[in-house]
Amino acid sequence: GENVEQHPSTLSVQEGDSAVIKCTYSDSASNYFPWYKQELGKRPQLIIDIRSNVGEKKDQRIAVTLNKTAKHFSLHITETQPEDSAVYFCAANSYNTDKLIFGTGTRLQVFP
Amino acid sequence: EAQVTQNPRYLITVTGKKLTVTCSQNMNHEYMSWYRQDPGLGLRQIYYSMNVEVTDKGDVPEGYKVSRKEKRNFPLILESPSPNQTSLYFCASSPTPLGAKNIQYFGAGTRLSVL
């Protein structure tokens, strides 16, 4: 079935450094790739998304890139701050079935 | 205020005792979905609904039922809960089916323990 792999599972960075989280999807018909941030004890919240007709999208300190050929997409956070500490989930929709398949999450810790 | 409301937020029950977790949204969204979140496994979709009376299985539907009799409500039913259904559950809604416009809004979550 459809699958989304996410790496790394944990990531520790110094404040001000960049963080990169990578995902790979299996369904070549997927056309929508959201990223969610989940703070401890809170609900997931959408932080950025990208559609398959776009290669890159930026929103202030966060950016997402998509390589459709390789079926990879990545989240880039620059100038990290302690408030970026959270669990981040990538996801890919299954176009034919309308399901949303999530990765297993990356716990990002930003140390001051 | 636009929101997705789940109840209860916390529930402890015993094996075999039927329970329902309610989900309601006030945004007139067509698409609603249930997920369970387990450590190391991320969020896994249980069931989803693209509109009233239209429901479909996600990746882990076994042991769960849903109904969509009204647009705003999408209850999750566990007919005979078992300990492996102990988890954190999220309801989510989206304006339209995911293929079109895919922003999902999540409820606050329901932490269920089955003893």
PDB file of C-alpha atoms in Angstrom:
ATOM      1  CA  GLY A   1       0.000   0.000   0.000  1.00  0.00           C
ATOM      2  CA  GLU A   2       0.929   3.653   0.095  1.00  0.00           C
ATOM      3  CA  ASN A   3       3.781   4.564   2.390  1.00  0.00           C
ATOM      4  CA  VAL A   4       5.623   7.683   3.563  1.00  0.00           C
ATOM      5  CA  GLU A   5       9.051   7.334   5.144  1.00  0.00           C
ATOM      6  CA  GLN A   6      10.435  10.173   7.245  1.00  0.00           C
ATOM      7  CA  HIS A   7      14.001  10.789   8.481  1.00  0.00           C
ATOM      8  CA  PRO A   8      15.518  11.445  10.895  1.00  0.00           C
ATOM      9  CA  SER A   9      13.329  10.400  13.805  1.00  0.00           C
ATOM     10  CA  THR A  10      15.125  12.846  16.114  1.00  0.00           C
ATOM     11  CA  LEU A  11      17.121  15.961  15.309  1.00  0.00           C
ATOM     12  CA  SER A  12      19.011  18.238  17.681  1.00  0.00           C
ATOM     13  CA  VAL A  13      20.376  21.582  16.526  1.00  0.00           C
ATOM     14  CA  GLN A  14      21.848  24.692  18.065  1.00  0.00           C
ATOM     15  CA  GLU A  15      19.755  27.827  17.984  1.00  0.00           C
ATOM     16  CA  GLY A  16      20.435  29.698  14.754  1.00  0.00           C
ATOM     17  CA  ASP A  17      21.424  26.601  12.796  1.00  0.00           C
ATOM     18  CA  SER A  18      19.342  25.069  10.005  1.00  0.00           C
ATOM     19  CA  ALA A  19      17.292  21.873  10.240  1.00  0.00           C
ATOM     20  CA  VAL A  20      16.299  19.580   7.383  1.00  0.00           C
ATOM     21  CA  ILE A  21      13.742  16.781   7.525  1.00  0.00           C
ATOM     22  CA  LYS A  22      13.305  14.428   4.586  1.00  0.00           C
ATOM     23  CA  CYS A  23      10.396  12.301   3.413  1.00  0.00           C
ATOM     24  CA  THR A  24       9.933   9.757   0.668  1.00  0.00           C
ATOM     25  CA  TYR A  25       6.560   8.652  -0.670  1.00  0.00           C
ATOM     26  CA  SER A  26       5.571   5.578  -2.634  1.00  0.00           C
ATOM     27  CA  ASP A  27       2.402   6.569  -4.508  1.00  0.00           C
ATOM     28  CA  SER A  28       3.465   8.264  -7.727  1.00  0.00           C
ATOM     29  CA  ALA A  29      -0.069   9.690  -8.085  1.00  0.00           C
ATOM     30  CA  SER A  30       0.302  11.750  -4.870  1.00  0.00           C
ATOM     31  CA  ASN A  31      -0.096  15.447  -5.614  1.00  0.00           C
ATOM     32  CA  TYR A  32      -0.292  17.188  -2.240  1.00  0.00           C
ATOM     33  CA  PHE A  33       2.356  17.240   0.495  1.00  0.00           C
ATOM     34  CA  PRO A  34       1.607  19.031   3.778  1.00  0.00           C
ATOM     35  CA  TRP A  35       3.846  19.440   6.799  1.00  0.00           C
ATOM     36  CA  TYR A  36       2.423  19.559  10.315  1.00  0.00           C
ATOM     37  CA  LYS A  37       3.980  20.752  13.559  1.00  0.00           C
ATOM     38  CA  GLN A  38       2.840  19.237  16.827  1.00  0.00           C
ATOM     39  CA  GLU A  39       3.943  20.813  20.088  1.00  0.00           C
ATOM     40  CA  LEU A  40       3.890  18.735  23.235  1.00  0.00           C
ATOM     41  CA  GLY A  41       0.314  17.939  24.262  1.00  0.00           C
ATOM     42  CA  LYS A  42      -1.174  19.905  21.366  1.00  0.00           C
ATOM     43  CA  ARG A  43      -2.907  19.077  18.126  1.00  0.00           C
ATOM     44  CA  PRO A  44      -1.045  18.930  14.778  1.00  0.00           C
ATOM     45  CA  GLN A  45      -1.091  22.216  12.922  1.00  0.00           C
ATOM     46  CA  LEU A  46      -0.356  22.794   9.257  1.00  0.00           C
ATOM     47  CA  ILE A  47       2.778  24.890   8.780  1.00  0.00           C
ATOM     48  CA  ILE A  48       3.380  24.656   5.040  1.00  0.00           C
ATOM     49  CA  ASP A  49       2.274  22.578   2.085  1.00  0.00           C
ATOM     50  CA  ILE A  50       3.256  22.056  -1.525  1.00  0.00           C
ATOM     51  CA  ARG A  51       1.494  20.719  -4.567  1.00  0.00           C
ATOM     52  CA  SER A  52       3.021  18.545  -7.235  1.00  0.00           C
ATOM     53  CA  ASN A  53       3.126  21.293  -9.854  1.00  0.00           C
ATOM     54  CA  VAL A  54       5.566  23.331  -7.727  1.00  0.00           C
ATOM     55  CA  GLY A  55       9.190  22.505  -6.907  1.00  0.00           C
ATOM     56  CA  GLU A  56       9.731  24.796  -3.921  1.00  0.00           C
ATOM     57  CA  LYS A  57       7.715  26.962  -1.566  1.00  0.00           C
ATOM     58  CA  LYS A  58       8.898  29.362   1.131  1.00  0.00           C
ATOM     59  CA  ASP A  59       7.225  31.012   4.073  1.00  0.00           C
ATOM     60  CA  GLN A  60       9.614  33.154   6.115  1.00  0.00           C
ATOM     61  CA  ARG A  61      12.052  30.750   7.840  1.00  0.00           C
ATOM     62  CA  ILE A  62      10.503  27.546   6.507  1.00  0.00           C
ATOM     63  CA  ALA A  63      10.646  26.084   3.025  1.00  0.00           C
ATOM     64  CA  VAL A  64       9.612  22.865   1.386  1.00  0.00           C
ATOM     65  CA  THR A  65      11.140  21.307  -1.706  1.00  0.00           C
ATOM     66  CA  LEU A  66       9.708  18.555  -3.854  1.00  0.00           C
ATOM     67  CA  ASN A  67      11.445  16.189  -6.263  1.00  0.00           C
ATOM     68  CA  LYS A  68       8.679  14.313  -8.064  1.00  0.00           C
ATOM     69  CA  THR A  69      11.051  12.145 -10.059  1.00  0.00           C
ATOM     70  CA  ALA A  70      12.713  10.802  -6.946  1.00  0.00           C
ATOM     71  CA  LYS A  71       9.481  10.987  -4.884  1.00  0.00           C
ATOM     72  CA  HIS A  72      11.251  13.006  -2.190  1.00  0.00           C
ATOM     73  CA  PHE A  73      10.178  16.119  -0.351  1.00  0.00           C
ATOM     74  CA  SER A  74      11.939  17.990   2.417  1.00  0.00           C
ATOM     75  CA  LEU A  75      11.278  20.605   5.078  1.00  0.00           C
ATOM     76  CA  HIS A  76      13.950  23.233   5.672  1.00  0.00           C
ATOM     77  CA  ILE A  77      13.931  25.469   8.744  1.00  0.00           C
ATOM     78  CA  THR A  78      16.540  28.236   8.832  1.00  0.00           C
ATOM     79  CA  GLU A  79      17.691  30.296  11.813  1.00  0.00           C
ATOM     80  CA  THR A  80      16.081  27.858  14.210  1.00  0.00           C
ATOM     81  CA  GLN A  81      14.678  29.129  17.504  1.00  0.00           C
ATOM     82  CA  PRO A  82      13.788  27.251  20.718  1.00  0.00           C
ATOM     83  CA  GLU A  83      10.090  27.638  19.877  1.00  0.00           C
ATOM     84  CA  ASP A  84      10.684  25.507  16.774  1.00  0.00           C
ATOM     85  CA  SER A  85      11.134  22.537  19.105  1.00  0.00           C
ATOM     86  CA  ALA A  86       8.288  20.116  18.342  1.00  0.00           C
ATOM     87  CA  VAL A  87       7.438  16.971  16.427  1.00  0.00           C
ATOM     88  CA  TYR A  88       7.119  17.508  12.685  1.00  0.00           C
ATOM     89  CA  PHE A  89       5.091  15.232  10.412  1.00  0.00           C
ATOM     90  CA  CYS A  90       5.179  15.053   6.654  1.00  0.00           C
ATOM     91  CA  ALA A  91       2.247  13.612   4.722  1.00  0.00           C
ATOM     92  CA  ALA A  92       1.228  12.755   1.197  1.00  0.00           C
ATOM     93  CA  ASN A  93      -2.245  12.363  -0.140  1.00  0.00           C
ATOM     94  CA  SER A  94      -3.278   9.327  -2.078  1.00  0.00           C
ATOM     95  CA  TYR A  95      -4.936  10.996  -5.043  1.00  0.00           C
ATOM     96  CA  ASN A  96      -7.015   8.029  -6.116  1.00  0.00           C
ATOM     97  CA  THR A  97      -8.423   7.233  -2.667  1.00  0.00           C
ATOM     98  CA  ASP A  98      -8.351  10.686  -0.970  1.00  0.00           C
ATOM     99  CA  LYS A  99      -6.478   9.288   2.021  1.00  0.00           C
ATOM    100  CA  LEU A 100      -3.693  11.207   3.737  1.00  0.00           C
ATOM    101  CA  ILE A 101      -0.637   9.121   4.656  1.00  0.00           C
ATOM    102  CA  PHE A 102       1.599  10.498   7.382  1.00  0.00           C
ATOM    103  CA  GLY A 103       5.261   9.900   8.066  1.00  0.00           C
ATOM    104  CA  THR A 104       6.284   8.677  11.504  1.00  0.00           C
ATOM    105  CA  GLY A 105       7.447  12.081  12.708  1.00  0.00           C
ATOM    106  CA  THR A 106      10.693  13.892  13.566  1.00  0.00           C
ATOM    107  CA  ARG A 107      11.304  15.231  17.048  1.00  0.00           C
ATOM    108  CA  LEU A 108      13.253  18.482  16.622  1.00  0.00           C
ATOM    109  CA  GLN A 109      15.039  19.968  19.616  1.00  0.00           C
ATOM    110  CA  VAL A 110      16.587  23.402  19.340  1.00  0.00           C
ATOM    111  CA  PHE A 111      19.067  24.174  22.095  1.00  0.00           C
ATOM    112  CA  PRO A 112      19.681  27.790  23.098  1.00  0.00           C
TER     113      PRO A 112
ATOM    114  CA  GLU B   1     -14.974  30.658  16.377  1.00  0.00           C
ATOM    115  CA  ALA B   2     -14.180  28.045  13.733  1.00  0.00           C
ATOM    116  CA  GLN B   3     -13.295  24.799  15.420  1.00  0.00           C
ATOM    117  CA  VAL B   4     -13.328  21.016  15.534  1.00  0.00           C
ATOM    118  CA  THR B   5     -14.626  19.766  18.877  1.00  0.00           C
ATOM    119  CA  GLN B   6     -13.988  16.312  20.249  1.00  0.00           C
ATOM    120  CA  ASN B   7     -15.489  14.780  23.370  1.00  0.00           C
ATOM    121  CA  PRO B   8     -14.437  13.443  25.715  1.00  0.00           C
ATOM    122  CA  ARG B   9     -10.838  14.635  25.946  1.00  0.00           C
ATOM    123  CA  TYR B  10      -9.853  11.781  28.240  1.00  0.00           C
ATOM    124  CA  LEU B  11     -11.472   8.385  28.676  1.00  0.00           C
ATOM    125  CA  ILE B  12     -10.567   5.294  30.655  1.00  0.00           C
ATOM    126  CA  THR B  13     -12.685   2.226  29.977  1.00  0.00           C
ATOM    127  CA  VAL B  14     -12.607  -1.543  30.203  1.00  0.00           C
ATOM    128  CA  THR B  15     -12.325  -4.174  27.504  1.00  0.00           C
ATOM    129  CA  GLY B  16     -15.594  -4.825  25.710  1.00  0.00           C
ATOM    130  CA  LYS B  17     -17.552  -1.808  26.898  1.00  0.00           C
ATOM    131  CA  LYS B  18     -18.909   0.057  23.882  1.00  0.00           C
ATOM    132  CA  LEU B  19     -17.953   3.708  23.608  1.00  0.00           C
ATOM    133  CA  THR B  20     -18.405   6.647  21.265  1.00  0.00           C
ATOM    134  CA  VAL B  21     -16.087   9.593  20.761  1.00  0.00           C
ATOM    135  CA  THR B  22     -17.919  12.537  19.267  1.00  0.00           C
ATOM    136  CA  CYS B  23     -16.546  15.006  16.727  1.00  0.00           C
ATOM    137  CA  SER B  24     -18.274  18.135  15.558  1.00  0.00           C
ATOM    138  CA  GLN B  25     -17.156  20.969  13.264  1.00  0.00           C
ATOM    139  CA  ASN B  26     -18.815  24.317  12.705  1.00  0.00           C
ATOM    140  CA  MET B  27     -17.118  25.238   9.425  1.00  0.00           C
ATOM    141  CA  ASN B  28     -19.497  23.443   7.035  1.00  0.00           C
ATOM    142  CA  HIS B  29     -16.617  21.217   5.929  1.00  0.00           C
ATOM    143  CA  GLU B  30     -17.327  18.321   3.591  1.00  0.00           C
ATOM    144  CA  TYR B  31     -14.361  16.125   4.522  1.00  0.00           C
ATOM    145  CA  MET B  32     -13.906  14.646   7.988  1.00  0.00           C
ATOM    146  CA  SER B  33     -11.454  12.082   9.218  1.00  0.00           C
ATOM    147  CA  TRP B  34     -10.329  10.134  12.274  1.00  0.00           C
ATOM    148  CA  TYR B  35      -6.689   9.382  13.106  1.00  0.00           C
ATOM    149  CA  ARG B  36      -4.951   7.555  15.871  1.00  0.00           C
ATOM    150  CA  GLN B  37      -1.496   8.576  17.057  1.00  0.00           C
ATOM    151  CA  ASP B  38       0.871   6.079  18.623  1.00  0.00           C
ATOM    152  CA  PRO B  39       4.534   6.578  19.591  1.00  0.00           C
ATOM    153  CA  GLY B  40       6.846   5.811  16.690  1.00  0.00           C
ATOM    154  CA  LEU B  41       3.977   5.250  14.280  1.00  0.00           C
ATOM    155  CA  GLY B  42       2.872   8.787  13.577  1.00  0.00           C
ATOM    156  CA  LEU B  43      -0.716   9.490  12.631  1.00  0.00           C
ATOM    157  CA  ARG B  44      -2.672   6.707  10.993  1.00  0.00           C
ATOM    158  CA  GLN B  45      -6.013   7.258   9.344  1.00  0.00           C
ATOM    159  CA  ILE B  46      -8.877   5.144  10.670  1.00  0.00           C
ATOM    160  CA  TYR B  47     -11.873   6.283   8.609  1.00  0.00           C
ATOM    161  CA  TYR B  48     -12.757   9.293   6.542  1.00  0.00           C
ATOM    162  CA  SER B  49     -15.892  10.793   5.063  1.00  0.00           C
ATOM    163  CA  MET B  50     -16.180  12.905   1.961  1.00  0.00           C
ATOM    164  CA  ASN B  51     -19.737  13.993   2.683  1.00  0.00           C
ATOM    165  CA  VAL B  52     -22.960  13.017   4.406  1.00  0.00           C
ATOM    166  CA  GLU B  53     -23.578   9.263   4.198  1.00  0.00           C
ATOM    167  CA  VAL B  54     -20.218   8.749   2.417  1.00  0.00           C
ATOM    168  CA  THR B  55     -17.552   7.017   4.514  1.00  0.00           C
ATOM    169  CA  ASP B  56     -14.495   4.976   3.640  1.00  0.00           C
ATOM    170  CA  LYS B  57     -11.793   2.994   5.384  1.00  0.00           C
ATOM    171  CA  GLY B  58      -8.396   4.437   6.097  1.00  0.00           C
ATOM    172  CA  ASP B  59      -5.316   2.401   6.925  1.00  0.00           C
ATOM    173  CA  VAL B  60      -6.382   0.979  10.302  1.00  0.00           C
ATOM    174  CA  PRO B  61     -10.194   0.579  10.339  1.00  0.00           C
ATOM    175  CA  GLU B  62     -10.382  -2.734  12.206  1.00  0.00           C
ATOM    176  CA  GLY B  63     -12.358  -2.476  15.450  1.00  0.00           C
ATOM    177  CA  TYR B  64     -13.867   0.916  14.622  1.00  0.00           C
ATOM    178  CA  LYS B  65     -17.091   2.198  13.107  1.00  0.00           C
ATOM    179  CA  VAL B  66     -18.142   5.659  11.989  1.00  0.00           C
ATOM    180  CA  SER B  67     -21.276   7.351  10.736  1.00  0.00           C
ATOM    181  CA  ARG B  68     -21.963  10.634   8.947  1.00  0.00           C
ATOM    182  CA  LYS B  69     -25.661  11.353   9.227  1.00  0.00           C
ATOM    183  CA  GLU B  70     -25.140  15.115   9.399  1.00  0.00           C
ATOM    184  CA  LYS B  71     -22.465  17.251   7.827  1.00  0.00           C
ATOM    185  CA  ARG B  72     -21.152  18.635  11.106  1.00  0.00           C
ATOM    186  CA  ASN B  73     -20.848  15.375  13.096  1.00  0.00           C
ATOM    187  CA  PHE B  74     -18.581  12.373  12.610  1.00  0.00           C
ATOM    188  CA  PRO B  75     -18.630  10.075  15.659  1.00  0.00           C
ATOM    189  CA  LEU B  76     -16.103   7.270  16.159  1.00  0.00           C
ATOM    190  CA  ILE B  77     -17.584   4.107  17.645  1.00  0.00           C
ATOM    191  CA  LEU B  78     -15.690   1.307  19.341  1.00  0.00           C
ATOM    192  CA  GLU B  79     -18.176  -1.553  19.673  1.00  0.00           C
ATOM    193  CA  SER B  80     -15.904  -3.768  21.777  1.00  0.00           C
ATOM    194  CA  PRO B  81     -12.754  -1.884  22.772  1.00  0.00           C
ATOM    195  CA  SER B  82      -9.553  -3.816  23.344  1.00  0.00           C
ATOM    196  CA  PRO B  83      -6.276  -2.743  25.015  1.00  0.00           C
ATOM    197  CA  ASN B  84      -4.558  -2.336  21.624  1.00  0.00           C
ATOM    198  CA  GLN B  85      -6.942   0.528  20.935  1.00  0.00           C
ATOM    199  CA  THR B  86      -5.367   2.537  23.734  1.00  0.00           C
ATOM    200  CA  SER B  87      -4.164   5.589  21.859  1.00  0.00           C
ATOM    201  CA  LEU B  88      -4.502   9.305  21.213  1.00  0.00           C
ATOM    202  CA  TYR B  89      -7.287   9.993  18.727  1.00  0.00           C
ATOM    203  CA  PHE B  90      -7.708  13.056  16.540  1.00  0.00           C
ATOM    204  CA  CYS B  91     -10.646  14.126  14.473  1.00  0.00           C
ATOM    205  CA  ALA B  92      -9.974  16.464  11.554  1.00  0.00           C
ATOM    206  CA  SER B  93     -11.998  18.287   8.944  1.00  0.00           C
ATOM    207  CA  SER B  94     -11.274  19.910   5.596  1.00  0.00           C
ATOM    208  CA  PRO B  95     -13.374  22.215   3.390  1.00  0.00           C
ATOM    209  CA  THR B  96     -13.414  19.761   0.490  1.00  0.00           C
ATOM    210  CA  PRO B  97     -12.095  16.295  -0.266  1.00  0.00           C
ATOM    211  CA  LEU B  98      -8.335  16.171   0.027  1.00  0.00           C
ATOM    212  CA  GLY B  99      -7.681  16.002  -3.691  1.00  0.00           C
ATOM    213  CA  ALA B 100      -9.007  19.517  -4.169  1.00  0.00           C
ATOM    214  CA  LYS B 101      -8.132  21.722  -1.223  1.00  0.00           C
ATOM    215  CA  ASN B 102      -6.406  19.913   1.489  1.00  0.00           C
ATOM    216  CA  ILE B 103      -6.023  22.028   4.620  1.00  0.00           C
ATOM    217  CA  GLN B 104      -7.104  19.904   7.550  1.00  0.00           C
ATOM    218  CA  TYR B 105      -8.114  21.328  10.895  1.00  0.00           C
ATOM    219  CA  PHE B 106      -7.576  19.034  13.864  1.00  0.00           C
ATOM    220  CA  GLY B 107      -9.537  18.672  17.061  1.00  0.00           C
ATOM    221  CA  ALA B 108      -7.750  18.806  20.425  1.00  0.00           C
ATOM    222  CA  GLY B 109      -7.520  15.021  20.704  1.00  0.00           C
ATOM    223  CA  THR B 110      -9.023  12.275  22.858  1.00  0.00           C
ATOM    224  CA  ARG B 111      -6.713  10.186  25.001  1.00  0.00           C
ATOM    225  CA  LEU B 112      -8.269   6.732  25.388  1.00  0.00           C
ATOM    226  CA  SER B 113      -7.083   3.998  27.736  1.00  0.00           C
ATOM    227  CA  VAL B 114      -8.647   0.544  27.507  1.00  0.00           C
ATOM    228  CA  LEU B 115      -7.905  -1.650  30.533  1.00  0.00           C
TER     229      LEU B 115
END
